[in-house]
Coordinates of C-alpha atoms and ligand atoms in Angstrom, one line a residue:
M24 CA 0.0 0.0 0.0
D25 CA 1.2 3.5 -0.7
H26 CA 0.0 7.1 -0.7
F27 CA 0.3 7.8 -4.5
L28 CA -3.3 8.0 -5.7
Y29 CA -5.3 9.8 -8.2
R30 CA -7.6 12.5 -6.8
D31 CA -10.0 14.2 -9.2
G32 CA -8.0 12.7 -12.0
V33 CA -4.6 14.0 -10.8
L34 CA -1.8 11.9 -9.3
H35 CA -1.0 13.0 -5.7
A36 CA 1.7 12.1 -3.2
E37 CA -0.4 12.1 0.0
D38 CA -2.2 15.5 -0.2
V39 CA 0.2 17.2 -2.6
S40 CA -0.5 17.2 -6.3
I41 CA 2.4 16.0 -8.5
P42 CA 2.0 18.8 -11.1
D43 CA 2.4 21.3 -8.2
I44 CA 5.7 19.7 -7.3
A45 CA 6.7 19.6 -11.0
R46 CA 6.0 23.3 -11.4
T47 CA 8.2 24.1 -8.4
V48 CA 11.2 21.8 -9.0
G49 CA 11.0 21.0 -12.7
T50 CA 11.3 17.4 -14.1
P51 CA 12.6 14.8 -13.7
F52 CA 12.5 14.3 -9.9
Y53 CA 12.0 11.7 -7.2
V54 CA 9.3 12.2 -4.6
Y55 CA 8.9 10.2 -1.4
S56 CA 5.9 9.8 0.9
A57 CA 6.6 10.1 4.6
A58 CA 3.4 8.3 5.5
T59 CA 4.3 5.3 3.4
L60 CA 7.8 5.2 4.8
R61 CA 6.4 5.2 8.3
R62 CA 3.8 2.6 7.5
H63 CA 6.3 0.2 6.1
F64 CA 8.5 0.5 9.2
Q65 CA 5.4 -0.1 11.3
V66 CA 4.3 -3.3 9.4
F67 CA 7.7 -4.8 10.2
D68 CA 7.6 -3.7 13.7
E69 CA 4.2 -5.3 14.1
A70 CA 5.3 -8.5 12.3
L71 CA 8.1 -8.9 15.0
A72 CA 5.9 -7.9 18.0
G73 CA 6.5 -10.1 21.0
M74 CA 10.2 -10.8 20.0
E75 CA 12.9 -8.5 21.1
H76 CA 14.0 -6.9 17.9
L77 CA 15.6 -4.0 16.0
I78 CA 14.7 -3.1 12.4
C79 CA 18.0 -1.9 10.8
Y80 CA 16.9 -0.1 7.7
A81 CA 19.3 -1.1 4.8
M82 CA 20.0 2.5 3.8
K83 CA 21.7 1.5 0.5
A84 CA 18.1 1.5 -0.8
N85 CA 17.6 5.2 -0.1
S86 CA 20.2 7.1 1.9
N87 CA 18.9 10.6 1.8
V88 CA 19.6 12.1 5.2
A89 CA 16.0 13.3 5.5
V90 CA 14.7 9.7 4.9
L91 CA 17.2 8.5 7.5
K92 CA 16.1 11.1 10.0
L93 CA 12.5 10.0 9.5
M94 CA 13.5 6.3 10.1
G95 CA 15.7 7.1 13.0
D96 CA 12.9 9.1 14.7
L97 CA 10.7 6.0 14.5
G98 CA 13.4 4.1 16.4
A99 CA 14.9 2.3 13.5
G100 CA 18.5 1.3 13.3
V101 CA 20.4 1.2 10.1
D102 CA 22.5 -1.3 8.1
V103 CA 25.4 0.5 6.5
V104 CA 28.0 -0.8 4.0
S105 CA 30.5 2.0 3.7
G106 CA 32.1 4.8 5.6
G107 CA 30.0 7.2 3.6
E108 CA 26.8 5.5 4.7
Y109 CA 28.0 5.4 8.3
L110 CA 28.6 9.1 8.3
R111 CA 25.2 9.8 6.6
A112 CA 23.5 7.8 9.4
K113 CA 25.4 9.8 12.0
A114 CA 24.4 13.0 10.2
A115 CA 20.8 12.0 10.5
G116 CA 21.2 11.6 14.2
I117 CA 21.2 7.8 14.4
P118 CA 23.3 6.7 17.4
G119 CA 26.2 4.3 16.9
E120 CA 24.4 1.6 19.0
R121 CA 21.8 1.3 16.3
I122 CA 24.2 1.1 13.4
V123 CA 25.2 -2.3 12.0
F124 CA 28.1 -2.5 9.6
S125 CA 27.8 -5.0 6.8
G126 CA 29.7 -5.5 3.5
V127 CA 32.3 -7.9 2.1
G128 CA 35.1 -5.4 1.9
K129 CA 35.3 -3.1 4.9
T130 CA 38.5 -1.2 4.9
R131 CA 40.6 -0.5 8.0
D132 CA 39.7 3.2 7.8
E133 CA 36.1 2.3 7.8
M134 CA 36.5 0.0 10.7
R135 CA 38.3 2.8 12.6
L136 CA 35.6 5.3 11.8
A137 CA 32.9 3.1 13.2
L138 CA 34.8 2.0 16.3
E139 CA 35.5 5.6 17.1
G140 CA 32.0 6.8 16.4
G141 CA 30.2 3.9 18.0
I142 CA 28.8 0.8 16.4
R143 CA 26.2 -1.9 17.3
Q144 CA 28.1 -4.7 15.5
F145 CA 30.2 -5.6 12.5
N146 CA 28.9 -8.4 10.3
L147 CA 32.1 -10.1 9.3
E148 CA 32.4 -11.9 5.9
S149 CA 35.9 -13.4 5.8
E150 CA 38.9 -14.5 7.8
P151 CA 41.2 -11.7 6.5
E152 CA 38.6 -9.2 7.5
M153 CA 38.3 -10.7 11.0
R154 CA 42.0 -10.4 11.5
A155 CA 42.0 -6.8 10.2
L156 CA 39.2 -5.8 12.6
S157 CA 41.0 -7.5 15.5
E158 CA 44.1 -5.4 14.8
V159 CA 42.2 -2.2 14.4
A160 CA 40.2 -2.7 17.5
T161 CA 43.3 -3.7 19.5
S162 CA 45.2 -0.7 18.3
L163 CA 42.3 1.5 19.6
G164 CA 42.1 -0.4 22.8
V165 CA 38.4 -1.3 22.3
T166 CA 36.4 -4.5 21.7
A167 CA 34.4 -4.8 18.5
P168 CA 31.0 -6.7 18.8
V169 CA 30.8 -9.1 15.8
T170 CA 28.7 -11.6 14.0
V171 CA 29.8 -13.7 11.1
R172 CA 27.7 -13.6 8.0
V173 CA 27.1 -17.2 7.0
N174 CA 26.3 -18.3 3.5
P175 CA 23.7 -21.0 3.9
N176 CA 23.8 -22.1 0.2
V177 CA 20.1 -21.7 -0.5
D178 CA 18.6 -20.5 -3.8
A179 CA 16.8 -17.2 -3.2
K180 CA 15.0 -17.6 -6.5
T181 CA 15.6 -14.0 -7.5
H182 CA 17.5 -12.1 -10.2
E183 CA 21.0 -13.5 -10.4
K184 CA 22.6 -10.1 -9.8
I185 CA 20.9 -9.7 -6.5
A186 CA 21.1 -13.3 -5.2
T187 CA 23.7 -13.6 -2.4
G188 CA 23.1 -16.8 -0.5
K189 CA 24.6 -19.5 -2.8
S190 CA 28.1 -20.8 -2.4
E191 CA 29.1 -19.3 -5.8
N192 CA 28.3 -15.8 -4.5
K193 CA 31.1 -13.7 -2.9
F194 CA 29.2 -13.2 0.3
G195 CA 29.7 -14.6 3.8
I196 CA 31.4 -17.7 5.0
P197 CA 30.1 -21.2 4.0
I198 CA 27.9 -22.2 6.9
T199 CA 29.6 -25.6 6.8
R200 CA 32.8 -23.9 8.0
A201 CA 31.2 -21.6 10.6
R202 CA 32.2 -23.5 13.7
E203 CA 35.9 -23.4 12.9
V204 CA 35.7 -19.7 12.0
Y205 CA 33.9 -18.8 15.2
A206 CA 36.6 -20.8 17.1
E207 CA 39.3 -18.6 15.4
I208 CA 37.5 -15.4 16.3
A209 CA 37.2 -16.5 20.0
D210 CA 41.0 -16.6 20.0
L211 CA 41.5 -13.2 18.4
P212 CA 41.9 -10.1 20.7
G213 CA 39.6 -7.2 20.3
L214 CA 36.6 -9.1 19.0
E215 CA 33.5 -10.3 20.9
V216 CA 31.1 -12.7 19.3
I217 CA 27.5 -11.8 19.9
G218 CA 25.6 -13.5 17.2
I219 CA 25.1 -14.7 13.6
D220 CA 24.2 -12.9 10.4
V221 CA 22.6 -14.1 7.2
H222 CA 21.3 -12.3 4.1
I223 CA 20.4 -14.4 1.0
G224 CA 19.3 -11.9 -1.6
S225 CA 17.0 -9.2 -2.6
Q226 CA 13.5 -9.0 -4.1
L227 CA 12.5 -12.5 -2.8
T228 CA 8.9 -13.3 -3.6
D229 CA 8.8 -16.7 -1.9
L230 CA 9.2 -17.3 1.8
E231 CA 10.7 -20.8 1.5
P232 CA 14.3 -19.7 0.9
F233 CA 14.1 -17.6 4.1
R234 CA 12.7 -20.5 6.0
L235 CA 15.5 -22.8 4.8
A236 CA 18.2 -20.2 5.7
Y237 CA 16.7 -19.4 9.1
Q238 CA 16.4 -23.1 10.0
K239 CA 20.1 -23.5 9.2
V240 CA 20.9 -20.4 11.4
A241 CA 18.8 -22.0 14.2
E242 CA 20.9 -25.2 14.0
L243 CA 24.1 -23.2 13.9
T244 CA 23.0 -21.3 17.0
Q245 CA 22.7 -24.5 19.0
A246 CA 26.0 -25.8 17.7
L247 CA 27.9 -22.6 18.5
R248 CA 26.4 -22.5 22.0
E249 CA 27.6 -26.1 22.5
D250 CA 31.0 -24.9 21.5
G251 CA 30.9 -22.3 24.2
H252 CA 30.0 -19.1 22.2
T253 CA 27.5 -16.6 23.5
I254 CA 24.9 -16.1 20.8
T255 CA 22.4 -13.5 21.8
R256 CA 21.6 -11.8 18.5
L257 CA 20.5 -13.0 15.1
D258 CA 20.7 -10.6 12.1
L259 CA 18.4 -12.1 9.5
G260 CA 19.2 -9.7 6.7
G261 CA 16.8 -8.0 4.3
G262 CA 15.4 -9.1 1.0
L263 CA 11.6 -9.3 1.2
G264 CA 10.2 -8.4 -2.2
I265 CA 7.7 -5.8 -3.2
P266 CA 5.0 -5.8 -5.9
Y267 CA 6.4 -3.9 -8.9
E268 CA 3.6 -4.9 -11.3
R269 CA 0.3 -4.0 -9.8
G270 CA -2.4 -6.5 -10.2
N271 CA 0.1 -9.2 -11.3
E272 CA 2.2 -9.8 -8.3
A273 CA 1.4 -10.5 -4.6
P274 CA 4.7 -11.2 -2.7
P275 CA 4.4 -12.4 0.9
L276 CA 3.5 -9.8 3.5
P277 CA 5.8 -8.7 6.3
M278 CA 3.4 -10.4 8.7
E279 CA 3.9 -13.8 7.0
Y280 CA 7.6 -13.2 6.9
G281 CA 7.5 -12.4 10.7
Q282 CA 5.7 -15.8 11.2
V283 CA 8.6 -17.6 9.4
I284 CA 11.0 -15.9 11.8
R285 CA 8.9 -16.8 14.8
E286 CA 8.7 -20.5 13.7
T287 CA 12.4 -20.9 12.8
V288 CA 14.4 -18.9 15.4
G289 CA 11.7 -17.5 17.7
D290 CA 12.4 -19.8 20.6
L291 CA 16.2 -19.4 20.8
G292 CA 16.0 -16.4 23.2
C293 CA 17.9 -14.2 20.8
E294 CA 17.3 -10.6 19.9
I295 CA 16.2 -10.5 16.2
E296 CA 17.6 -7.9 13.8
I297 CA 16.3 -7.5 10.2
E298 CA 17.7 -5.3 7.5
P299 CA 14.9 -4.4 5.1
G300 CA 15.6 -1.8 2.5
R301 CA 13.4 -2.2 -0.6
L302 CA 10.2 -3.0 1.3
I303 CA 10.5 0.2 3.3
A304 CA 11.6 2.6 0.6
G305 CA 10.5 1.0 -2.8
N306 CA 6.8 1.8 -2.9
S307 CA 7.4 4.9 -0.8
G308 CA 8.7 6.8 -3.9
I309 CA 8.0 7.5 -7.5
M310 CA 10.1 9.2 -10.2
V311 CA 8.3 11.9 -12.3
S312 CA 9.3 12.7 -15.8
S313 CA 8.0 14.8 -18.7
V314 CA 7.6 13.7 -22.3
I315 CA 10.0 15.5 -24.6
Y316 CA 8.8 14.0 -27.9
L317 CA 6.6 11.4 -29.2
K318 CA 8.4 9.8 -32.1
E319 CA 6.6 7.6 -34.5
G320 CA 8.7 4.6 -35.4
E321 CA 8.1 1.6 -37.7
G322 CA 5.5 -0.5 -36.0
R323 CA 6.0 1.2 -32.7
D324 CA 5.9 4.6 -31.1
F325 CA 8.7 5.9 -28.9
L326 CA 7.9 8.1 -26.0
I327 CA 11.1 10.0 -25.3
L328 CA 11.3 11.3 -21.7
D329 CA 13.5 13.7 -19.9
A330 CA 14.5 11.0 -17.5
A331 CA 17.0 8.4 -18.5
M332 CA 18.9 5.3 -17.4
N333 CA 21.3 7.5 -15.4
D334 CA 18.4 8.6 -13.2
L335 CA 16.8 5.2 -12.8
V336 CA 19.1 2.4 -13.9
R337 CA 17.0 -0.6 -12.7
P338 CA 15.3 -1.4 -16.0
S339 CA 18.6 -1.4 -18.0
M340 CA 20.6 -3.1 -15.3
Y341 CA 18.2 -5.8 -14.1
D342 CA 15.5 -5.8 -16.8
A343 CA 13.4 -4.5 -13.9
H344 CA 9.7 -3.7 -14.4
H345 CA 8.4 -0.3 -13.1
D346 CA 4.8 0.6 -13.7
I347 CA 4.7 3.8 -15.7
V348 CA 1.5 5.8 -15.4
P349 CA 0.3 9.2 -16.7
V350 CA 0.0 11.8 -14.0
F351 CA -3.3 12.9 -15.4
E352 CA -5.6 9.9 -15.2
P353 CA -7.0 9.0 -18.6
E354 CA -10.7 9.2 -19.1
P355 CA -12.3 5.7 -19.0
G356 CA -12.5 4.2 -22.4
V357 CA -9.6 6.2 -23.9
E358 CA -7.7 4.1 -26.4
Q359 CA -4.3 3.0 -25.1
R360 CA -1.5 2.2 -27.6
P361 CA 1.8 0.4 -27.1
H362 CA 4.8 2.6 -26.6
D363 CA 8.5 2.0 -26.1
I364 CA 9.4 4.3 -23.2
V365 CA 12.9 5.6 -23.5
G366 CA 15.3 8.3 -22.3
P367 CA 17.6 10.6 -24.2
V368 CA 20.9 8.8 -23.4
C369 CA 22.8 7.6 -26.4
E370 CA 22.5 3.8 -25.9
S371 CA 19.7 1.4 -26.8
G372 CA 19.9 0.2 -23.2
D373 CA 18.3 3.5 -22.2
T374 CA 14.9 1.9 -22.5
F375 CA 12.6 1.9 -19.5
A376 CA 9.9 -0.3 -21.0
K377 CA 8.8 -1.9 -24.3
A378 CA 5.3 -2.0 -25.8
R379 CA 3.7 -0.5 -22.7
N380 CA 0.1 0.6 -23.2
L381 CA -0.5 4.3 -22.6
P382 CA -3.1 6.8 -23.5
P383 CA -2.2 9.5 -26.1
L384 CA 0.6 11.6 -24.6
G385 CA 2.6 14.4 -26.0
P386 CA 5.3 17.0 -25.2
N387 CA 5.3 18.2 -21.6
D388 CA 2.9 15.6 -20.4
L389 CA 3.9 14.1 -17.0
V390 CA 4.4 10.4 -16.3
A391 CA 5.3 8.7 -13.1
F392 CA 7.4 5.6 -12.5
R393 CA 6.1 3.7 -9.5
S394 CA 8.1 1.7 -7.0
A395 CA 11.1 3.9 -7.5
G396 CA 11.9 4.9 -3.9
A397 CA 14.5 2.1 -3.4
Y398 CA 17.6 1.7 -5.5
G399 CA 16.5 4.7 -7.6
A400 CA 18.2 8.0 -6.6
V401 CA 21.0 6.1 -4.9
M402 CA 22.1 4.4 -8.1
A403 CA 21.9 7.5 -10.2
S404 CA 24.9 8.9 -12.1
E405 CA 25.7 11.9 -14.2
Y406 CA 26.3 9.9 -17.3
N407 CA 25.9 12.0 -20.4
S408 CA 26.6 15.0 -18.1
R409 CA 23.1 14.9 -16.8
P410 CA 23.0 16.5 -13.3
L411 CA 21.5 14.3 -10.6
I412 CA 17.8 14.8 -10.3
P413 CA 16.3 16.4 -7.2
E414 CA 14.5 14.5 -4.4
V415 CA 11.4 15.7 -2.7
L416 CA 9.7 14.5 0.5
V417 CA 6.0 14.9 1.1
D418 CA 4.4 14.7 4.5
G419 CA 0.6 15.3 4.5
D420 CA -0.1 18.5 2.7
H421 CA 3.4 19.9 2.6
F422 CA 6.6 19.1 0.7
A423 CA 10.2 20.0 0.8
V424 CA 13.2 19.5 -1.6
I425 CA 15.5 17.2 0.3
R426 CA 18.2 17.2 -2.4
A427 CA 18.4 20.1 -4.9
R428 CA 19.2 19.7 -8.5
P429 CA 22.8 20.9 -9.0
T430 CA 23.3 23.5 -11.7
Y431 CA 25.4 22.8 -14.7
E432 CA 28.0 25.2 -13.3
E433 CA 28.2 23.2 -10.1
M434 CA 28.5 20.0 -11.9
I435 CA 31.3 21.2 -14.2
A436 CA 33.1 23.1 -11.4
R437 CA 33.9 19.7 -9.7
D438 CA 36.4 18.9 -12.5
I439 CA 39.9 20.3 -12.1
V440 CA 42.0 21.3 -15.1
P441 CA 45.6 21.1 -14.0
E442 CA 47.7 24.2 -14.4
W443 CA 50.2 22.5 -16.6
L444 CA 47.7 21.6 -19.2
Ligands
LLP12 N1 21.3 -6.5 3.9 C1 22.3 -6.7 3.1 C2 23.6 -7.3 3.6 C3 22.2 -6.4 1.7 O1 23.2 -6.7 0.9 C4 21.0 -5.9 1.2 C5 20.8 -5.6 -0.2 C6 19.9 -5.6 2.1 C7 20.1 -5.9 3.5 C8 18.6 -5.0 1.7 O2 17.9 -5.9 0.9 P1 16.4 -5.5 0.5 O3 15.6 -5.6 1.7 O4 16.5 -4.1 0.0 O5 16.1 -6.4 -0.6 N2 20.2 -2.6 -6.6 C9 19.4 -3.8 -6.6 C10 19.3 -4.4 -5.2 C11 20.6 -4.7 -4.5 C12 20.4 -5.2 -3.1 C13 21.7 -5.4 -2.4 N3 21.7 -5.8 -1.1 C14 18.0 -3.5 -7.2 O6 17.8 -2.4 -7.6 O7 17.2 -4.4 -7.3

């Protein structure tokens, strides 16, 4: 459920009309709904009710500081994967004890930053990384709370670029080797084992892979306890999928996901952590763009937009589907025709959708890409020297620009021409 609905034939974000925002900030832009973000946090919170838990929002999905502040104010923690994300979380006022550090290649500098600024735990992914953290923590005279990310070798049944839980993926330590790795950590100075971490992939639309992975984590918890480790926290990762194609998809609900957690690891006496990103941010945002031209091709029409693959890369990168709707609702019965919806970037890959049915649209008409709040703005680039597009947050009947569009001058001024040239 989200708060992007037509009212009197005009698409709104909560109580704000999209054309009003477009007049103020120009297109293209991203707009997020605060009510939807809050609701998505709450559905997870309710799904885990009765178990001690912390929802650590995976901020890679949408790391605007305003979004993080909103999540932090709800009591969320965050899952960070870089020094930059750590500092953004801090800038949003999220305390170190609610920040989890994940990622397969944390550098020593990043470890130092987090140990000095405060950290809830590091999710470790390899033996060299454990040794590095042990050295950094020891040199600072502190103890780092750690889990090991185990790779349970389950098929997440999602797009191959976002599956992470099979042994051929670069992530985690094979669960079959976990006991020896935990034994090594116990011998390393500066590290304190507190739990286990697992994350098997993103945009999962089936609960069975979660169930299989969490059952393995439950067995490992018992085994590690027998080995004398203190396991008090289980980080179960993120990955719950969202409906991208309205009417065609119904992925499991957070409540059902919570039930899987309860059934698999609920009786171990552990604090539960989850790291949802997409489900919190994805359907909380849309990208709005204007038509530049309608170009009639052979056997198909091209709708050329002012947004491009550099602004929303998911369709070209993962063949991802985003519903694309006109901002002014078509009258019932209006004839819809198939269009290829494309951007102005000079590659054929700059195609958002093929043969998508749309009512007649022409220059300056507005369209909205749904489900663009996660992995949209954060993955944008300035390819073709197109400045990053602005981000807007709506809350009830008011809105604010939470990241402004840079001017061409600002974009160009970042380059430095050496004196000797
Ligand atoms: N935790 C870890 C360790 C992760 O690697 C990820 C996502 C998450 C949590 C959050 O997963 P989520 O709940 O958002 O599914 N750019 C891709 C998605 C990449 C996901 C990477 N890791 C896309 O646009 O589909």
